[in-house]
XYZ file of C-alpha atoms in Angstrom:
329
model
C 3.739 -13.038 17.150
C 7.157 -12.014 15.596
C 6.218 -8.280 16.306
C 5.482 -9.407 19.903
C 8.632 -11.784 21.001
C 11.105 -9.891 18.240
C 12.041 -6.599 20.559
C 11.995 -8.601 24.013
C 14.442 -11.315 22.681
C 16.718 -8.183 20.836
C 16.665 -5.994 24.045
C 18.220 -9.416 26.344
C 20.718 -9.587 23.081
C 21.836 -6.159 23.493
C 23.038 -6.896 26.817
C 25.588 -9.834 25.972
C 29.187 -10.179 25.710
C 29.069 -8.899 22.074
C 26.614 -6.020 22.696
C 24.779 -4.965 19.652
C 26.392 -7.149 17.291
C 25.065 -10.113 18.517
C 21.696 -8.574 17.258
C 22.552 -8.505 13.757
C 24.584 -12.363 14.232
C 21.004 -13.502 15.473
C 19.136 -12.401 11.988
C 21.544 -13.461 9.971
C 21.059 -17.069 11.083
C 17.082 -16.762 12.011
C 16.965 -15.458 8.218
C 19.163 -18.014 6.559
C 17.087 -20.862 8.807
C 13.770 -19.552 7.182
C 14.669 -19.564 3.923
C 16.116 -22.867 4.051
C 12.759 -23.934 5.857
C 10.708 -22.404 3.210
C 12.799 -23.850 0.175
C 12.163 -27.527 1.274
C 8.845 -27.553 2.396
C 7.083 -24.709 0.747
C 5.654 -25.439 -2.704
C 6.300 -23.894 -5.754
C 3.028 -20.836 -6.311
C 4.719 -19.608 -9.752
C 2.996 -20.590 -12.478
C 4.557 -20.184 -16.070
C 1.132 -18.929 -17.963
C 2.605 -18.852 -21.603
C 3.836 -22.207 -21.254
C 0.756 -23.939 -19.540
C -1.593 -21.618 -21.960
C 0.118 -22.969 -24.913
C 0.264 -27.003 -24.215
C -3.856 -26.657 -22.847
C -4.309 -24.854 -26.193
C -3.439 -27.285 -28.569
C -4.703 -30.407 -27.577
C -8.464 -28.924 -27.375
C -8.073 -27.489 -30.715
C -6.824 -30.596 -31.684
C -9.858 -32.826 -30.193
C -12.266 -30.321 -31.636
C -10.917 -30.646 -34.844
C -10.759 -34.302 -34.915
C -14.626 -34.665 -34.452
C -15.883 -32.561 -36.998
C -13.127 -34.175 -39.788
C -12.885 -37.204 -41.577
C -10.052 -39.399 -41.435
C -9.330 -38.267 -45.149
C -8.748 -34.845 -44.098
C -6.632 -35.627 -40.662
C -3.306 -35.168 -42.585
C -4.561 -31.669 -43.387
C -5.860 -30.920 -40.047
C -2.289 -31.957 -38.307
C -0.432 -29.450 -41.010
C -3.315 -26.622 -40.242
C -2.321 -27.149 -35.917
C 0.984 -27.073 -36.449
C 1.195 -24.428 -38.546
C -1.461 -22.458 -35.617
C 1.259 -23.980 -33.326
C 3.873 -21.763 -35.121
C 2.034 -18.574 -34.989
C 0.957 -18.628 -31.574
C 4.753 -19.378 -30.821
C 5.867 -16.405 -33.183
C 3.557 -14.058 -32.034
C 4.944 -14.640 -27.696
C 8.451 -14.575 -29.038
C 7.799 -10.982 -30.383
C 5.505 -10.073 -27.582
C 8.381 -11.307 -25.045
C 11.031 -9.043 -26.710
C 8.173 -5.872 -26.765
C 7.574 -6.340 -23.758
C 9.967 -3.556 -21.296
C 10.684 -4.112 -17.796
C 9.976 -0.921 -16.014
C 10.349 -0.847 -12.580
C 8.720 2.559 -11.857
C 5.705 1.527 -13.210
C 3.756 0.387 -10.123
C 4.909 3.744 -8.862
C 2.691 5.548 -11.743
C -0.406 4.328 -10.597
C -0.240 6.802 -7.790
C -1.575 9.261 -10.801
C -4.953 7.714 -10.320
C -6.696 9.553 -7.372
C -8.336 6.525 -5.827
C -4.606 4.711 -5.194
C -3.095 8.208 -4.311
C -5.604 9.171 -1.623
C -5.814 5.629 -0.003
C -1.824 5.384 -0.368
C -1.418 8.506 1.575
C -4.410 7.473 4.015
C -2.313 4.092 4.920
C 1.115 6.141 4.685
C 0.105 8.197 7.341
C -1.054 5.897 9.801
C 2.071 3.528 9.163
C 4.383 6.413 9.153
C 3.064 7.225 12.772
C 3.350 4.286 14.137
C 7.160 3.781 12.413
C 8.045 7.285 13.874
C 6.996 5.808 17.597
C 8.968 2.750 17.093
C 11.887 4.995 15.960
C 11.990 7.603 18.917
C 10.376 5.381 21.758
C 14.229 3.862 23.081
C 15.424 7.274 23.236
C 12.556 8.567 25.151
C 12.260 5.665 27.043
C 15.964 5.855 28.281
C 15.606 9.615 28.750
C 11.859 9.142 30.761
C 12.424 6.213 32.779
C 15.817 5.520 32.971
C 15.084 2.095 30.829
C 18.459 -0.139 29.607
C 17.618 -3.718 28.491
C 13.806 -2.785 29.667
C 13.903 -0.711 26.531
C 12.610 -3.767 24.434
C 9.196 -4.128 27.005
C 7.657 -1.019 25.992
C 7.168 -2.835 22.473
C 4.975 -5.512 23.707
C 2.117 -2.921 23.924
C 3.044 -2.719 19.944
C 2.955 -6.594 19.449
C 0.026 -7.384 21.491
C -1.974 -4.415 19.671
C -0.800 -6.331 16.052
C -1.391 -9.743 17.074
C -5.477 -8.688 18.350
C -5.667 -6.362 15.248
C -4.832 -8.878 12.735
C -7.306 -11.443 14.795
C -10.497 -8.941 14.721
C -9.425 -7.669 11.447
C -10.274 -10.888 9.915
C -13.606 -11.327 10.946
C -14.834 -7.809 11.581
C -14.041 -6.871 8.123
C -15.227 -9.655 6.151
C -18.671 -9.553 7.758
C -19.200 -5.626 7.582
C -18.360 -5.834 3.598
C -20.751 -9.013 3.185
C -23.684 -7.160 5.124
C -22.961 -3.898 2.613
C -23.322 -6.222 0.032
C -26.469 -7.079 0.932
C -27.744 -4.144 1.950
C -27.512 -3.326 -1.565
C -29.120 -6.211 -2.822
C -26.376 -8.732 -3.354
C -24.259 -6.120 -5.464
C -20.907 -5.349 -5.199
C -18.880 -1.916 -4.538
C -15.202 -1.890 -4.238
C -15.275 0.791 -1.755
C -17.554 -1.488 0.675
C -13.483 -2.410 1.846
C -13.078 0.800 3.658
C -16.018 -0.738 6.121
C -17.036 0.935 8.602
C -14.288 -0.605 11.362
C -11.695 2.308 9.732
C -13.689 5.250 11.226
C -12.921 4.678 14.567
C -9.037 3.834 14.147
C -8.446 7.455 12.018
C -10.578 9.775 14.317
C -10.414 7.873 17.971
C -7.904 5.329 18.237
C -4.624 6.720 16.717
C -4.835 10.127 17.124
C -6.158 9.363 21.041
C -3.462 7.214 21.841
C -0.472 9.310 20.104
C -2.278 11.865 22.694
C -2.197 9.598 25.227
C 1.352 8.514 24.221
C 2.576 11.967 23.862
C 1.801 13.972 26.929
C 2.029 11.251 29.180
C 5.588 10.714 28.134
C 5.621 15.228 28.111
C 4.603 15.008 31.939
C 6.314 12.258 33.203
C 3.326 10.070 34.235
C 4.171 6.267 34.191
C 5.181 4.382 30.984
C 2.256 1.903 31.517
C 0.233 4.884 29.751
C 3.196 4.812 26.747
C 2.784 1.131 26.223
C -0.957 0.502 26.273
C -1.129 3.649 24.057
C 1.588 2.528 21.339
C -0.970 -1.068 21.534
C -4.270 0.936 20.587
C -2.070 2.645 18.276
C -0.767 -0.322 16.827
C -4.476 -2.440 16.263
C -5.944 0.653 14.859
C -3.111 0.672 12.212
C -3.423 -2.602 11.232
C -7.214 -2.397 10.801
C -6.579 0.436 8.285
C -3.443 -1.274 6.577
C -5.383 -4.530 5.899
C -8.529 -3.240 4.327
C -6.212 -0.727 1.927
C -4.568 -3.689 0.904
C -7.477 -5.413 -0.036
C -8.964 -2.195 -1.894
C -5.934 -1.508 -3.854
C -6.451 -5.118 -5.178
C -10.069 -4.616 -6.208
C -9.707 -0.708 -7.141
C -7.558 -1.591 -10.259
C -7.197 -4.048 -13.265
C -6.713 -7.169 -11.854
C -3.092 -7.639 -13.349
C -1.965 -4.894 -11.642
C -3.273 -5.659 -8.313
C 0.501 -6.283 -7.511
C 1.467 -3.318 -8.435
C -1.084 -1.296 -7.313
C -0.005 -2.680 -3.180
C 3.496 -2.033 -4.259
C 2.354 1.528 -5.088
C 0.737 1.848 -1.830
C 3.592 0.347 0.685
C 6.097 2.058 -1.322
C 4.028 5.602 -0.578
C 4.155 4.148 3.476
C 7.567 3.358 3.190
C 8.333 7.402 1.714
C 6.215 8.870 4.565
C 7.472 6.950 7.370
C 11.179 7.762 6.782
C 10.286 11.933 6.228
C 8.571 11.522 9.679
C 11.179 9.736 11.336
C 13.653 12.188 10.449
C 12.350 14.887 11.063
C 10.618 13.632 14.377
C 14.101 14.466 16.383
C 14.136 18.072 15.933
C 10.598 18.901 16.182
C 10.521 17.325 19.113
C 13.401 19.176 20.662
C 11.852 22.009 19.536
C 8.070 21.852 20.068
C 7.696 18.336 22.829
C 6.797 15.189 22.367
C 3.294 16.293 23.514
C 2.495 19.058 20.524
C 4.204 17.097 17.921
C 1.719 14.299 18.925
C -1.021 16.746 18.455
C 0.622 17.374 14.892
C 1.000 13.221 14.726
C -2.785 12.823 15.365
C -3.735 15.922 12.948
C -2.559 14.219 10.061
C -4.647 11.173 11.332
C -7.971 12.746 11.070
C -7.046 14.042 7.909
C -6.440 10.962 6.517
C -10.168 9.931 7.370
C -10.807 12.567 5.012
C -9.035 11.327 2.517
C -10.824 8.236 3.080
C -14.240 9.807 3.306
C -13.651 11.552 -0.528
C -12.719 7.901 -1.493
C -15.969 6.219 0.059
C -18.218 9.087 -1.537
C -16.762 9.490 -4.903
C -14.656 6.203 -5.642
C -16.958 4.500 -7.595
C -17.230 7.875 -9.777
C -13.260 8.128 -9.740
C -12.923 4.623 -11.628
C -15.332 4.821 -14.400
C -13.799 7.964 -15.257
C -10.573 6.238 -15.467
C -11.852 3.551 -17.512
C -11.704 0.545 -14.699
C -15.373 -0.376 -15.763
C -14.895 -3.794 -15.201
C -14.376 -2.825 -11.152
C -17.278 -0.933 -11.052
C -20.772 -1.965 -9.361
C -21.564 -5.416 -10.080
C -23.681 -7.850 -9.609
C -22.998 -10.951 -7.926
């Protein structure tokens, strides 16, 4: 819904008294109004494990002990748990100073060809749609003679989020359930590129950056632009969504977090190199061959995708994620 109402309200901003400033005054104050919102009513999700893990500990070893003791021996039982007590607290105080914050980490799990190929499969489709939503007011200005309308060619963008993120949820939940029991209940971490993807890589991005492209290339009218930027925008989310979920289920489970860090951050890399370069290839070549290159590197990300669906499962056990591979439910 943000994605939707978030241009149209900054385009009528532009257009005040203070011009763009105003803009930057109306984040500042929607972001300081959400994190005051979130601090009071959200709850607290963190969840100190060494802490909890050490207080549950005890008084079950405890319990335990004090059924199969007499009460001759309970002075020597107390002296055995607290010296345990003193160990276990030892042995997380030198753990806690071993342990080295790296932040680069995450980044290293782009070595493992199952996060790599799927990080540059989402990259790509983000990084088209970002390199759109970077160039489309300066075409739009340039096309159609757009000011404050600038900000209505994104609700083709919004509207194409908002029914992704709907059909998303159900479509792709289903199709991995039915895979699941296609194969007799068991479980295969690369069920989550279902088969809803296919269509977004080969048809719907690439078609509407076509669409997109030469309609903008040939003047035709910017209803084209905006209904192709939507397709566009609910075929990227389809394929965002399910490599989020796969990164979680493709790697140890402690480093699921990492692992989606690993992949935005590789969307994040890709989606400024096409942004900046997007100006002067398109002064060079037109908007309407580089969205032939734009939807090039869409169909080969479905190959990417289709070396990950074929040979994932075989990519992991060599890696040593055994306890990700086939299972049974």
């Amino acid at each position: 819904m943000i994605l939707l109402l978030g241009p149209i309200i900054g385009g009528f901003l532009t257009i005040s008294n203070n011009t763009w400033r105003t803009t930057f005054w109306f984040c500042f104050a929607f972001g300081a109004l959400v994190v005051i919102v979130s601090f009071i009513s959200l709850p607290e999700t963190f969840r100190d494990s060494k802490r909890f893990d050490v207080e549950e500990k005890l008084p079950t070893a405890a319990i335990s002990s004090a059924t199969i003791i007499t009460a001759e021996t309970s002075s020597t039982s107390v002296d055995t748990a607290t010296i345990n007590k003193n160990e276990i607290q030892q042995q997380e105080t030198e753990a806690r100073k071993k342990k080295v914050i790296n932040p680069l980490r995450p980044i290293l799990l782009l070595c493992y060809p199952h996060i790599s190929l799927t990080s540059l499969a989402a990259g790509v489709a983000f990084a088209g749609m970002f390199t759109v939503k970077t160039i489309v007011p300066t075409l739009s200005e340039q096309k159609h003679h757009f000011a404050w309308q600038v900000s209505l060619s994104y609700s083709g963008a919004g509207c194409g989020h908002l029914l992704g993120a709907l059909i998303n949820g159900q479509l792709s939940d289903r199709l991995l359930l039915s895979s699941r029991t296609k194969r007799g209940g068991r479980h295969k971490v690369e069920d989550r590129i279902t088969i809803n993807i296919w269509p977004c890589c080969l048809i719907f991005i690439p078609g509407r950056l076509l669409l997109f492209g030469w309609s903008i290339n040939n003047n035709l009218t910017y209803w084209s632009a905006i209904i192709g930027f939507g397709i566009q925008c609910f075929g990227v989310n389809q394929i965002t969504s399910a490599m989020g979920a796969y990164w979680s289920d493709a790697i140890h489970p402690s480093q699921a977090a990492s692992a989606n860090a690993a992949g935005v951050f590789s969307s994040m890399v890709l989606g400024c190199c096409l942004s900046l370069t997007a100006p002067p290839m398109i002064d060079r070549i037109g908007f309407g061959y580089y969205s032939v290159f734009l939807a090039g590197l869409s169909w080969l990300s479905a190959g990417l995708l289709l070396i990950v669906k074929l040979y994932g499962q075989r990519i992991r056990r060599h890696f040593g994620f055994e306890q990700n591979v086939e299972r049974k439910d």
